[in-house]
Short mmCIF file of C-alpha atoms in Angstrom, two decimals:
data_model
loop_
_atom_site.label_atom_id
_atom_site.label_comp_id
_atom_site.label_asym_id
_atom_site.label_seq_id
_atom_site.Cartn_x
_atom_site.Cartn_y
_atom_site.Cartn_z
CA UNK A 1 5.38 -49.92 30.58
CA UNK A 2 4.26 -50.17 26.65
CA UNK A 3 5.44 -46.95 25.38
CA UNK A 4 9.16 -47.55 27.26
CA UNK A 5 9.26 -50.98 25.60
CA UNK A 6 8.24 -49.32 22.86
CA UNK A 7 11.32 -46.47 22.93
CA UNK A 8 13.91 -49.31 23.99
CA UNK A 9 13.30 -51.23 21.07
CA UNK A 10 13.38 -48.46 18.98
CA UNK A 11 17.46 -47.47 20.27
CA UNK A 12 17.84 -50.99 19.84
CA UNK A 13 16.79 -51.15 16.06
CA UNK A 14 18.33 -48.53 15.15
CA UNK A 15 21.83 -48.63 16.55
CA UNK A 16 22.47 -52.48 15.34
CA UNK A 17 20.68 -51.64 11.63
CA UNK A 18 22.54 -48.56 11.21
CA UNK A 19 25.85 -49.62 12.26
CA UNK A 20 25.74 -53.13 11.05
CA UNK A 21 24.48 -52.50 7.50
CA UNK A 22 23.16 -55.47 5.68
CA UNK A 23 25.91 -58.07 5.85
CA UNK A 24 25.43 -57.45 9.79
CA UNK A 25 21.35 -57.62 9.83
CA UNK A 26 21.68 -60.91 7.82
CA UNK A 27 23.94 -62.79 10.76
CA UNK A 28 21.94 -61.16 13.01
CA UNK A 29 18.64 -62.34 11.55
CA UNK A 30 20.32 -65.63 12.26
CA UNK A 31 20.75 -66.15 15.55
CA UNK A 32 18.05 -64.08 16.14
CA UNK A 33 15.93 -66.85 14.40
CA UNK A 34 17.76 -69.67 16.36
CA UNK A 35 16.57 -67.75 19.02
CA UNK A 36 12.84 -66.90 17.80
CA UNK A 37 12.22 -71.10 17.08
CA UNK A 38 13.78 -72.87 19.65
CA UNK A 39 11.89 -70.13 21.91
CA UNK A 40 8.30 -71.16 20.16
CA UNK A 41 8.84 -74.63 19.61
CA UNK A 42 10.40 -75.88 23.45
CA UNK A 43 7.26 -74.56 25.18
CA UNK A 44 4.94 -76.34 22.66
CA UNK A 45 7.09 -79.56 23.14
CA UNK A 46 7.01 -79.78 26.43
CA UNK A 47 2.92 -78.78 26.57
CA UNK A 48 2.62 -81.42 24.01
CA UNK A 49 4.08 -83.63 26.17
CA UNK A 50 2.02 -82.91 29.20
CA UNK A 51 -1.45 -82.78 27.28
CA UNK A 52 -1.81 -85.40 24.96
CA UNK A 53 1.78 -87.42 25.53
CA UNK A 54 3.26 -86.76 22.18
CA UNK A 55 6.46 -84.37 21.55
CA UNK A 56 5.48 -83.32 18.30
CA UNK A 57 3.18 -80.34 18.59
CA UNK A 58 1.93 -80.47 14.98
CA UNK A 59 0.94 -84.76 15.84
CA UNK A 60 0.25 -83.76 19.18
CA UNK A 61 -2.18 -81.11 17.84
CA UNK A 62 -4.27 -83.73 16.32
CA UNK A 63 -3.76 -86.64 19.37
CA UNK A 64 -6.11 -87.77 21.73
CA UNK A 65 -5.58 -86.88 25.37
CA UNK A 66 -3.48 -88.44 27.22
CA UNK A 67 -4.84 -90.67 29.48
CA UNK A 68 -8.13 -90.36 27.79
CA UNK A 69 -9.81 -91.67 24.50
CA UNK A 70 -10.49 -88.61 22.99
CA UNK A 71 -8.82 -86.24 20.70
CA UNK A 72 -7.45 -83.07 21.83
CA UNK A 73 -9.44 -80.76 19.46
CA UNK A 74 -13.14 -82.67 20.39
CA UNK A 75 -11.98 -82.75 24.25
CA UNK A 76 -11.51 -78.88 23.63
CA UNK A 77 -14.82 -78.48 21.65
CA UNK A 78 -16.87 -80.06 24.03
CA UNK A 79 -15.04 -78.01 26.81
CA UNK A 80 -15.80 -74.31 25.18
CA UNK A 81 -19.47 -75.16 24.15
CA UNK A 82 -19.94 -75.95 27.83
CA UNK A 83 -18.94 -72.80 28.69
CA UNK A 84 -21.30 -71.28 25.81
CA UNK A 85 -18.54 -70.42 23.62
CA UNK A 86 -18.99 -71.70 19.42
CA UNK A 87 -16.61 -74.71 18.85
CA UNK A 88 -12.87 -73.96 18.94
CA UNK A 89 -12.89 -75.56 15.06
CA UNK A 90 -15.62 -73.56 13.77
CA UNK A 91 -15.23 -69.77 12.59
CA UNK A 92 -17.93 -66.76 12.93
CA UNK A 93 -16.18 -65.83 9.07
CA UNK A 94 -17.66 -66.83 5.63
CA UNK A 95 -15.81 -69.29 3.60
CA UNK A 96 -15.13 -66.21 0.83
CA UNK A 97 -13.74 -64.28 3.73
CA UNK A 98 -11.50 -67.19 5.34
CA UNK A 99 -10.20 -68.03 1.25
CA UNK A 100 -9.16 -63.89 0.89
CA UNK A 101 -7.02 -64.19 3.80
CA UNK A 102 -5.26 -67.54 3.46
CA UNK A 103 -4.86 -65.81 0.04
CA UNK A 104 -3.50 -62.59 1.21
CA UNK A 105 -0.98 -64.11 3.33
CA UNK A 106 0.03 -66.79 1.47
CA UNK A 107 1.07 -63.98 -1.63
CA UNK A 108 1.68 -61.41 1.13
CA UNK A 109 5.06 -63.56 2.12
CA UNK A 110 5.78 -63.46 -0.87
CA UNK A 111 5.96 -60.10 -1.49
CA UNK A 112 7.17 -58.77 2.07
CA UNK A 113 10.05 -56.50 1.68
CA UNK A 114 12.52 -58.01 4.70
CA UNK A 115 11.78 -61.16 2.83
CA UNK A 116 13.11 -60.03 -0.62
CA UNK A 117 15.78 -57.95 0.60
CA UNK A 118 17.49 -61.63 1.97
CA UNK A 119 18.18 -62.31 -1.86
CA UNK A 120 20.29 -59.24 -2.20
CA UNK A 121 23.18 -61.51 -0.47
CA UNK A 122 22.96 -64.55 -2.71
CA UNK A 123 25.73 -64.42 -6.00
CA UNK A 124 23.53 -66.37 -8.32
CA UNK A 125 19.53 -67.45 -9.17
CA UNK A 126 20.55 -71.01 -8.39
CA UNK A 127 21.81 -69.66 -4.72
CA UNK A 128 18.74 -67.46 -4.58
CA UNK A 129 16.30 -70.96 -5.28
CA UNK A 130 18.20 -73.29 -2.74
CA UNK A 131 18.00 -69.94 -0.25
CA UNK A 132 14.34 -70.03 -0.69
CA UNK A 133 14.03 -73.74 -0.32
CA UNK A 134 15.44 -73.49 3.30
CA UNK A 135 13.64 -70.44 3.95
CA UNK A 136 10.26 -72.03 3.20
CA UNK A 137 11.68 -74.94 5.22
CA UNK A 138 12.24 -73.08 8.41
CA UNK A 139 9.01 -70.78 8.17
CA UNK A 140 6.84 -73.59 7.86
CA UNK A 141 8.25 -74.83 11.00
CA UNK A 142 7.74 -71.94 12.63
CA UNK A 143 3.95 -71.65 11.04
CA UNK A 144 2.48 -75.42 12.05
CA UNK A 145 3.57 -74.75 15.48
CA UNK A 146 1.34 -72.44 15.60
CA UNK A 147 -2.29 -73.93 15.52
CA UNK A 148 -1.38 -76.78 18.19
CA UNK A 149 0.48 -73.42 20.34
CA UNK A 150 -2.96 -71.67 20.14
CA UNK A 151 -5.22 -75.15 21.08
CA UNK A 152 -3.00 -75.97 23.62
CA UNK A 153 -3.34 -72.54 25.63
CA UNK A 154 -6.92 -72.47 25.27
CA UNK A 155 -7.28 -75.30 26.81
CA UNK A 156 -4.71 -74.74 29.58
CA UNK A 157 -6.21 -71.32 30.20
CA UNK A 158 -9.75 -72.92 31.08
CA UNK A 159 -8.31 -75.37 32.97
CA UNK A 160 -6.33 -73.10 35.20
CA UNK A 161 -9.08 -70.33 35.50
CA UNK A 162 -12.57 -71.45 35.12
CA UNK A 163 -13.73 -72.04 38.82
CA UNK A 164 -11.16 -70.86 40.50
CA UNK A 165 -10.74 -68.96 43.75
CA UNK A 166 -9.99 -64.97 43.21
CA UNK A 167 -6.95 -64.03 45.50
CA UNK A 168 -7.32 -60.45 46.47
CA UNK A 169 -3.76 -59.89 48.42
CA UNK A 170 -1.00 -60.05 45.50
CA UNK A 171 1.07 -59.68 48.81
CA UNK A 172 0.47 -62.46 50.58
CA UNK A 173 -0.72 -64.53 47.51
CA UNK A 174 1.17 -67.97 48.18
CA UNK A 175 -0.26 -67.65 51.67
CA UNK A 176 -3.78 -67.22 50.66
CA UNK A 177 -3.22 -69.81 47.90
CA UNK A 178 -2.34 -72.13 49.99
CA UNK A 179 -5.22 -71.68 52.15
CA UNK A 180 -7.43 -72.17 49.28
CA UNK A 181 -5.91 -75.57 48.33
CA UNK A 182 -5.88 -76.66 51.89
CA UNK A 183 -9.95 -76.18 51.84
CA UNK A 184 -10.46 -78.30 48.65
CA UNK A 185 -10.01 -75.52 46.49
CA UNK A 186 -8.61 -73.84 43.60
CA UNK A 187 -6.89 -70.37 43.69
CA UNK A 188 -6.80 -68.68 40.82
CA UNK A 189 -2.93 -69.11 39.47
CA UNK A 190 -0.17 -66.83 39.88
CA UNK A 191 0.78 -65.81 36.34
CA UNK A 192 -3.13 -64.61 36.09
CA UNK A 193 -2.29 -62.19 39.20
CA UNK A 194 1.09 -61.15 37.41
CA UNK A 195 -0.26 -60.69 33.47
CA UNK A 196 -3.85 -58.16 35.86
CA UNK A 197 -0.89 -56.07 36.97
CA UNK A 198 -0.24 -55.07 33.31
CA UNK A 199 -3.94 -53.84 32.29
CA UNK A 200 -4.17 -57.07 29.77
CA UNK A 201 -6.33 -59.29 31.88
CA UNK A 202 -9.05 -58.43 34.35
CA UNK A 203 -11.90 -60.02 36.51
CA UNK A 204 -14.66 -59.27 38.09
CA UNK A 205 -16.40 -60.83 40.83
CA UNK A 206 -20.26 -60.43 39.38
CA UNK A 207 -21.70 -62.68 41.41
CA UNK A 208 -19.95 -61.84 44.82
CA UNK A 209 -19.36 -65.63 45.53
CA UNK A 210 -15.05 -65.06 44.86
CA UNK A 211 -15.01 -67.69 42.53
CA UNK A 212 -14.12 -66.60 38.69
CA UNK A 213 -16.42 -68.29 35.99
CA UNK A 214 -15.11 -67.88 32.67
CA UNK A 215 -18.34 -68.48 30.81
CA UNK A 216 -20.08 -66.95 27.31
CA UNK A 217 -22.37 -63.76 27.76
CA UNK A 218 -23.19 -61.65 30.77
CA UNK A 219 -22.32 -63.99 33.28
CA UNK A 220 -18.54 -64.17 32.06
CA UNK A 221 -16.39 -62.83 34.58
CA UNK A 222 -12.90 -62.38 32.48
CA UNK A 223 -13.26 -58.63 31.64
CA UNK A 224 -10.39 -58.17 30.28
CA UNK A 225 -8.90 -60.77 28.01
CA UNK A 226 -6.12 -59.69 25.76
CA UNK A 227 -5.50 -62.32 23.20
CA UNK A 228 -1.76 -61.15 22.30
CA UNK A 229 -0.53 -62.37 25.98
CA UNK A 230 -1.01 -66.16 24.98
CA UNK A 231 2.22 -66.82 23.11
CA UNK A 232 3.96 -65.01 26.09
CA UNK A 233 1.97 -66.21 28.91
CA UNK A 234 1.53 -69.86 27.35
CA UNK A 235 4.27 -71.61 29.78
CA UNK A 236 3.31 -69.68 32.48
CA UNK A 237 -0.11 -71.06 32.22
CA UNK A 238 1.03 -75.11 31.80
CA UNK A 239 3.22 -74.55 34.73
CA UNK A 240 6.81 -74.70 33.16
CA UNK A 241 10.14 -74.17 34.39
CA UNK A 242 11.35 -70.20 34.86
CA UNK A 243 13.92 -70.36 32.08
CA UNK A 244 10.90 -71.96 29.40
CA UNK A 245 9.35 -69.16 30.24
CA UNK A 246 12.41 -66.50 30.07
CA UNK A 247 13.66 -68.54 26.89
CA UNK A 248 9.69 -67.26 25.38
CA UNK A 249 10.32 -63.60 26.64
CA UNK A 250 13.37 -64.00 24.63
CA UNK A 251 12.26 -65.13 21.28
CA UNK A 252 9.49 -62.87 21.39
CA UNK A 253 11.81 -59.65 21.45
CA UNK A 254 13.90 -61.31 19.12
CA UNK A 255 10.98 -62.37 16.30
CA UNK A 256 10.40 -58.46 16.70
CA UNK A 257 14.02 -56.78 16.19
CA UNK A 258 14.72 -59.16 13.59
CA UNK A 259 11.61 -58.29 11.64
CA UNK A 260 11.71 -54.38 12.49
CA UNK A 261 15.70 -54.78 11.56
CA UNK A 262 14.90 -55.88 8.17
CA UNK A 263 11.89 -53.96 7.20
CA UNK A 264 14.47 -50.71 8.15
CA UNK A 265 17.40 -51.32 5.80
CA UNK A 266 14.61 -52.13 3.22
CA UNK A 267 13.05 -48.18 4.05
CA UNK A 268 16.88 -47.18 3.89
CA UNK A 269 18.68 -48.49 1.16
CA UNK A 270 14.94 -47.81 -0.99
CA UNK A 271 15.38 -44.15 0.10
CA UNK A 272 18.75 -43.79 -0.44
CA UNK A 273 19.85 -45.64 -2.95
CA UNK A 274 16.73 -45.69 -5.23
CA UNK A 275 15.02 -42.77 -4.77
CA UNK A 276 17.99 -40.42 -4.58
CA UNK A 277 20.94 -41.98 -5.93
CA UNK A 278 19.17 -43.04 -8.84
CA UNK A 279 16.43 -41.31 -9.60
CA UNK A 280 16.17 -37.58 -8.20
CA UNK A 281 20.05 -37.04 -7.08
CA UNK A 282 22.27 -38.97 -9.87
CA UNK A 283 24.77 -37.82 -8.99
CA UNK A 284 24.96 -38.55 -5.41
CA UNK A 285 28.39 -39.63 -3.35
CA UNK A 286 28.61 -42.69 -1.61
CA UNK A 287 29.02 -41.00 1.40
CA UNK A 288 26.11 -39.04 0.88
CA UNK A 289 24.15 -41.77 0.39
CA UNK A 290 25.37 -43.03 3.40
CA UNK A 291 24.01 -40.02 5.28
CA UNK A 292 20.60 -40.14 3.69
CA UNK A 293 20.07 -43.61 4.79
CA UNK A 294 20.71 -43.25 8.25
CA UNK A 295 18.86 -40.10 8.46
CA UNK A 296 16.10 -41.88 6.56
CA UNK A 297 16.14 -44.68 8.91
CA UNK A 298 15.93 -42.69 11.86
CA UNK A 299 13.08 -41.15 10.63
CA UNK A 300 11.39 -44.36 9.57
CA UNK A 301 12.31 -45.60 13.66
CA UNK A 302 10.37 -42.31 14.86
CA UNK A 303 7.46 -42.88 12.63
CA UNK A 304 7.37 -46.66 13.40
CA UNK A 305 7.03 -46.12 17.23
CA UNK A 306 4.51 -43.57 16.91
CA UNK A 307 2.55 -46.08 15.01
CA UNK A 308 3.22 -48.79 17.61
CA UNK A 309 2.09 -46.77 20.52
CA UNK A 310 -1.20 -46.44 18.69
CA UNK A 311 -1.93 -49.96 17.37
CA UNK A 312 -4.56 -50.65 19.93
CA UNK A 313 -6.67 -48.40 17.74
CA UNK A 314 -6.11 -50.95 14.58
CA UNK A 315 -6.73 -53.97 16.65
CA UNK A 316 -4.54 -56.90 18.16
CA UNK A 317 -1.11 -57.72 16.83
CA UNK A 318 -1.91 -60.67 14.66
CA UNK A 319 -4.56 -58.32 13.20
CA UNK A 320 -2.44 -55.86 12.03
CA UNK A 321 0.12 -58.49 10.58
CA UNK A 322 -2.60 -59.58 8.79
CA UNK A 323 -2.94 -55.90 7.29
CA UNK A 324 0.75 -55.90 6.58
CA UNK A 325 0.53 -58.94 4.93
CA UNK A 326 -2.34 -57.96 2.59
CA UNK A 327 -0.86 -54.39 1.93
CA UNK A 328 2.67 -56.86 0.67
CA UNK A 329 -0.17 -58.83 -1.44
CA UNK A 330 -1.63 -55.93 -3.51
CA UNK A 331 1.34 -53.80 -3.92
CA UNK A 332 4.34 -55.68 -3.99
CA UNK A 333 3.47 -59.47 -5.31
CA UNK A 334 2.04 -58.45 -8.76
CA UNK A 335 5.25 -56.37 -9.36
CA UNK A 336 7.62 -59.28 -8.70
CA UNK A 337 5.92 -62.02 -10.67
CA UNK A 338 5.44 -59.50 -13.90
CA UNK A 339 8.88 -58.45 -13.16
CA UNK A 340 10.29 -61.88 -13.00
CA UNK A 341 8.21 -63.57 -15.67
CA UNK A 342 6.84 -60.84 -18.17
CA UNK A 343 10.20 -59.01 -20.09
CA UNK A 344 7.33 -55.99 -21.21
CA UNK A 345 6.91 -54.97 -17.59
CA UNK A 346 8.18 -51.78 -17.45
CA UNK A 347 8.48 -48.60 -14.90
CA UNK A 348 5.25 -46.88 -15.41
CA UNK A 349 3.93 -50.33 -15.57
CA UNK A 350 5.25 -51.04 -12.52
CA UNK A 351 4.35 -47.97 -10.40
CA UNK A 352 0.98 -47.54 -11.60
CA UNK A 353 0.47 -51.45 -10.30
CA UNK A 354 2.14 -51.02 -7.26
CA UNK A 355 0.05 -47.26 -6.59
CA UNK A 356 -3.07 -49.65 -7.20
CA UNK A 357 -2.60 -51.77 -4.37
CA UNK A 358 -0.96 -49.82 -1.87
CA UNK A 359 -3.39 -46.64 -2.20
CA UNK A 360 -6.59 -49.10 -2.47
CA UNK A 361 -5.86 -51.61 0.31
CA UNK A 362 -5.13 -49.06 2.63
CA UNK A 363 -8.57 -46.68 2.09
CA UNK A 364 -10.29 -50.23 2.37
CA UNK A 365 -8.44 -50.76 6.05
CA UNK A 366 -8.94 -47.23 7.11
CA UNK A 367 -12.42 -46.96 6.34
CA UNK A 368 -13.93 -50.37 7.31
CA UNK A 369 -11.72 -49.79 10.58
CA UNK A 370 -12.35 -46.28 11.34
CA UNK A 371 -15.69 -45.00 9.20
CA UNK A 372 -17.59 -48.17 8.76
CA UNK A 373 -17.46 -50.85 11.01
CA UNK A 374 -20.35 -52.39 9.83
CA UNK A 375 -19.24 -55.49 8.52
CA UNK A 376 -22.67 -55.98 6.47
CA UNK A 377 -21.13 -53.28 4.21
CA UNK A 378 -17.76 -54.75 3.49
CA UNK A 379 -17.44 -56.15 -0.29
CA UNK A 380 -18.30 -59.33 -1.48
CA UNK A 381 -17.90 -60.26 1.90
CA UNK A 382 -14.42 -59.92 2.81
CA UNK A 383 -12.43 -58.36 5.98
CA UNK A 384 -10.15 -55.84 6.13
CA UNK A 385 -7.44 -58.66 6.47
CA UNK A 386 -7.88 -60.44 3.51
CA UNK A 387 -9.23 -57.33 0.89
CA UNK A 388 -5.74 -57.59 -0.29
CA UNK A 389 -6.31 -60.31 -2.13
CA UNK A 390 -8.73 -59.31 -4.15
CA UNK A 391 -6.59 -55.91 -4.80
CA UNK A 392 -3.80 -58.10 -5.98
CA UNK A 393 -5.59 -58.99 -9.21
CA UNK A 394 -6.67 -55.33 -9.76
CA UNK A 395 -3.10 -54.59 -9.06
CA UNK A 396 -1.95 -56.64 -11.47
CA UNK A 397 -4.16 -56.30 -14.16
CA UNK A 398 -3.52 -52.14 -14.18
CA UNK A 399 0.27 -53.09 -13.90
CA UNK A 400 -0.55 -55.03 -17.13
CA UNK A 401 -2.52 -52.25 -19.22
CA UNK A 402 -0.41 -49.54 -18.25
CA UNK A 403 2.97 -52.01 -19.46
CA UNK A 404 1.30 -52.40 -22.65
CA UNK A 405 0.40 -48.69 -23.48
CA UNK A 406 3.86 -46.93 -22.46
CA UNK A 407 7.44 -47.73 -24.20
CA UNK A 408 8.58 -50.88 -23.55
CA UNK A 409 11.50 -51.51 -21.62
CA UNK A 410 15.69 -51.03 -22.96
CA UNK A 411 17.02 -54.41 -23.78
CA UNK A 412 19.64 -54.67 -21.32
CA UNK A 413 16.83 -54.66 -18.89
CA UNK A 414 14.66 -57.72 -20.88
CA UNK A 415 18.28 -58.91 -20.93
CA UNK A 416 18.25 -58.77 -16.92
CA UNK A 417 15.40 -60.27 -16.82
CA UNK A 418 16.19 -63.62 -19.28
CA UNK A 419 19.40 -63.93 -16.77
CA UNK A 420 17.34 -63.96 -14.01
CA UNK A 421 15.15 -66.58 -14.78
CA UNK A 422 18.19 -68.97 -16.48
CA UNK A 423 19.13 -71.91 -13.94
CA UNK A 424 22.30 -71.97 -12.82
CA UNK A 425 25.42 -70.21 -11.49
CA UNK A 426 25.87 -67.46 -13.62
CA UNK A 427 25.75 -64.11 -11.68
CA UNK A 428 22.83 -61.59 -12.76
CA UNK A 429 23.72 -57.88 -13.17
CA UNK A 430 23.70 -56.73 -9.27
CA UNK A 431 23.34 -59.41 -7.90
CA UNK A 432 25.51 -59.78 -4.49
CA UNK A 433 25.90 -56.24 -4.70
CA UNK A 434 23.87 -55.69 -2.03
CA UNK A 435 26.08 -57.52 0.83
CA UNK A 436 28.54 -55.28 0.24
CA UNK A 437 27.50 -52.21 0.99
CA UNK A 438 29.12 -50.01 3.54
CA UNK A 439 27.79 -50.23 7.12
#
């Protein structure tokens, strides 16, 4: 059930952040991502392998068919306009639209706070640049996987469905299957009968002739089609071994502690540690700061799953990654390259730029989600998703103004900031500090 996932993940968040502190979280994050690829990339391998012959989903992606002399992505085209549907390779967004969302996450990685956190357990800026090399390395693995992941089940899913023969009896469904087969026929396949028990896929027979077409418009007899089931149900739907498809369960739940993990000592140790330690509460114990970040934590787990239990409102799960994402853009990114690059940036600077962002992304999302869903109305053309581009440059430019009418910053800080930005192996005021705070 959703809401029990929902609760169990939650316990399990909470108990391994809190009690492994951020030494634990970052080997954690580790195997958790050893986990998370190998449980992406073996299913896409092996589809790869069965659809156009070549192991390499990202060359596969692009291959022709195997058996047949024509590429994957035009076999696929010419399948789904059949069907009614536009081509797989064309988009129903403008080109202004698409370029604000590459945008937004492109900058929004750059600015997401589980991401910049990682850097708190490097000694030195050289460390933190050969960190970020492999980092970029191993999420670009992850990311070209993708596309081919996503042709690949599209394909397999109309394949497997389209045409085939409803089976009414989950019961007796290898019986009735079999049946079907032995008349020339095509049941409809078993994962399809296991992912309709869950609410996120659905037929009906419009027709009355038993046989599902999976077409564009009225005649379409998929009801229910939720589009977050097709990373989980994607070996399930090529027909791969059990543990393929357990090894996908896997990396799923582990892409999603390891993120929620991270984001939660970043809500923590912000609370905590900057917020009261340093700003409101100077004189704060360690211990007490201790306390505050658990009990922070905890609340940001209870606030987190009542969020989750309501996403459906906000839209699929890619869609409100995207929002995350663009959110990261407008508030966060501006900060960090003034901060990095600009030695006037200061902390009114600062908060007024990140204020910006956060406070105008977010009544963009809310009210072309909730108020207006018109999307004539939306500015210059661009989504919800990818408005956070366009923020980022507002962001930045108030961060800017603001900088340049209020005090500039103390020199130990400019200092701080010259050290950062010098190559090699000497240590920058704080740096490393983070790994070593108590669990």
């Amino acid at each position: 059930e959703f809401n029990t996932g929902i609760m169990v993940g939650m316990a399990i968040v909470f108990v391994y952040a809190v009690l492994g502190g951020m030494k634990g979280i970052t080997y954690t994050q580790v195997a958790q991502y050893c986990v998370m690829i190998f449980a992406y990339t073996v299913p896409a391998i092996f589809i790869s392998l069965i659809i156009t012959g070549n192991p390499v989903p990202q060359l596969g992606f692009i291959s022709n068919v195997r058996g047949e002399d024509v590429a994957m992505l035009e076999k696929l085209n010419t399948v789904v306009q059949d069907l009614g549907f536009q081509e797989y390779t064309q988009t129903n967004k403008t080109m202004i639209d698409m370029f604000a969302i590459t945008g937004a996450l492109m900058f929004g990685t750059a600015g997401l706070p589980h991401v910049i956190i990682r850097f708190f357990t490097v000694s030195s800026p050289r460390a933190a640049r050969v960190s970020a090399g492999w980092a970029l390395v191993f999420i670009a693995l992850l990311y070209t996987t993708a596309p081919a992941v996503a042709s690949f089940a599209r394909l397999n899913f109309i394949d497997t469905v389209n045409e085939s023969t409803y089976v009414a009896d989950d019961a007796d469904y290898v019986a009735e299957a079999a049946e079907i087969v032995a008349e020339g026929g095509k049941p409809i396949p078993e994962w399809f009968k296991d992912w309709e028990r869950t609410g996120l896929l659905g037929v009906e027979d419009k027709n009355g002739d038993g046989v599902i077409q999976y077409r564009a418009g009225d005649e379409n007899e998929v009801t229910k089609l939720d589009r977050d089931i097709f990373v989980m149900a994607n070996p399930s739907i090529a027909n791969l071994p059990d543990w393929v498809i357990g090894l996908v369960v896997a990396g799923g739940l582990a892409a999603a502690l390891s993120t929620a993990a991270g984001l939660l000592m970043v809500i923590s140790s912000s609370i905590s540690h900057d917020l009261c330690r340093r700003t409101f509460f100077t004189s704060m114990s360690d211990k007490d700061e201790l306390r505050v970040a658990r009990a922070s934590a905890a609340g940001a787990v209870i606030l987190a799953g009542i969020m989750g239990m309501n996403t459906a409102k906000l839209g699929f799960v890619a869609q409100v990654v995207a929002f995350a994402f663009g959110l990261a853009a407008a508030s966060l990114f501006p900060v960090i390259v003034l901060g990095i690059f600009w030695k006037r940036m200061n902390r009114e600077g600062a908060i007024a730029s990140m204020l910006t962002g956060l406070v105008s992304t977010f009544s963009y999302i809310y009210y072309f989600k909730f108020v207006d869903t018109d999307p004539v109305n939306w500015w210059f053309g661009v989504s919800p998703e990818g408005i956070g581009f366009l923020f980022m440059f507002v962001s930045l430019t108030v961060g800017v103004v603001v900088a340049l009418f209020t005090p500039a910053p103390p020199q130990e800080v400019q200092d701080l900031v010259e050290d950062i930005r010098v190559p090699g192996t000497r240590r920058p005021h704080g740096a490393g500090d983070a790994a070593q705070m108590p669990s």
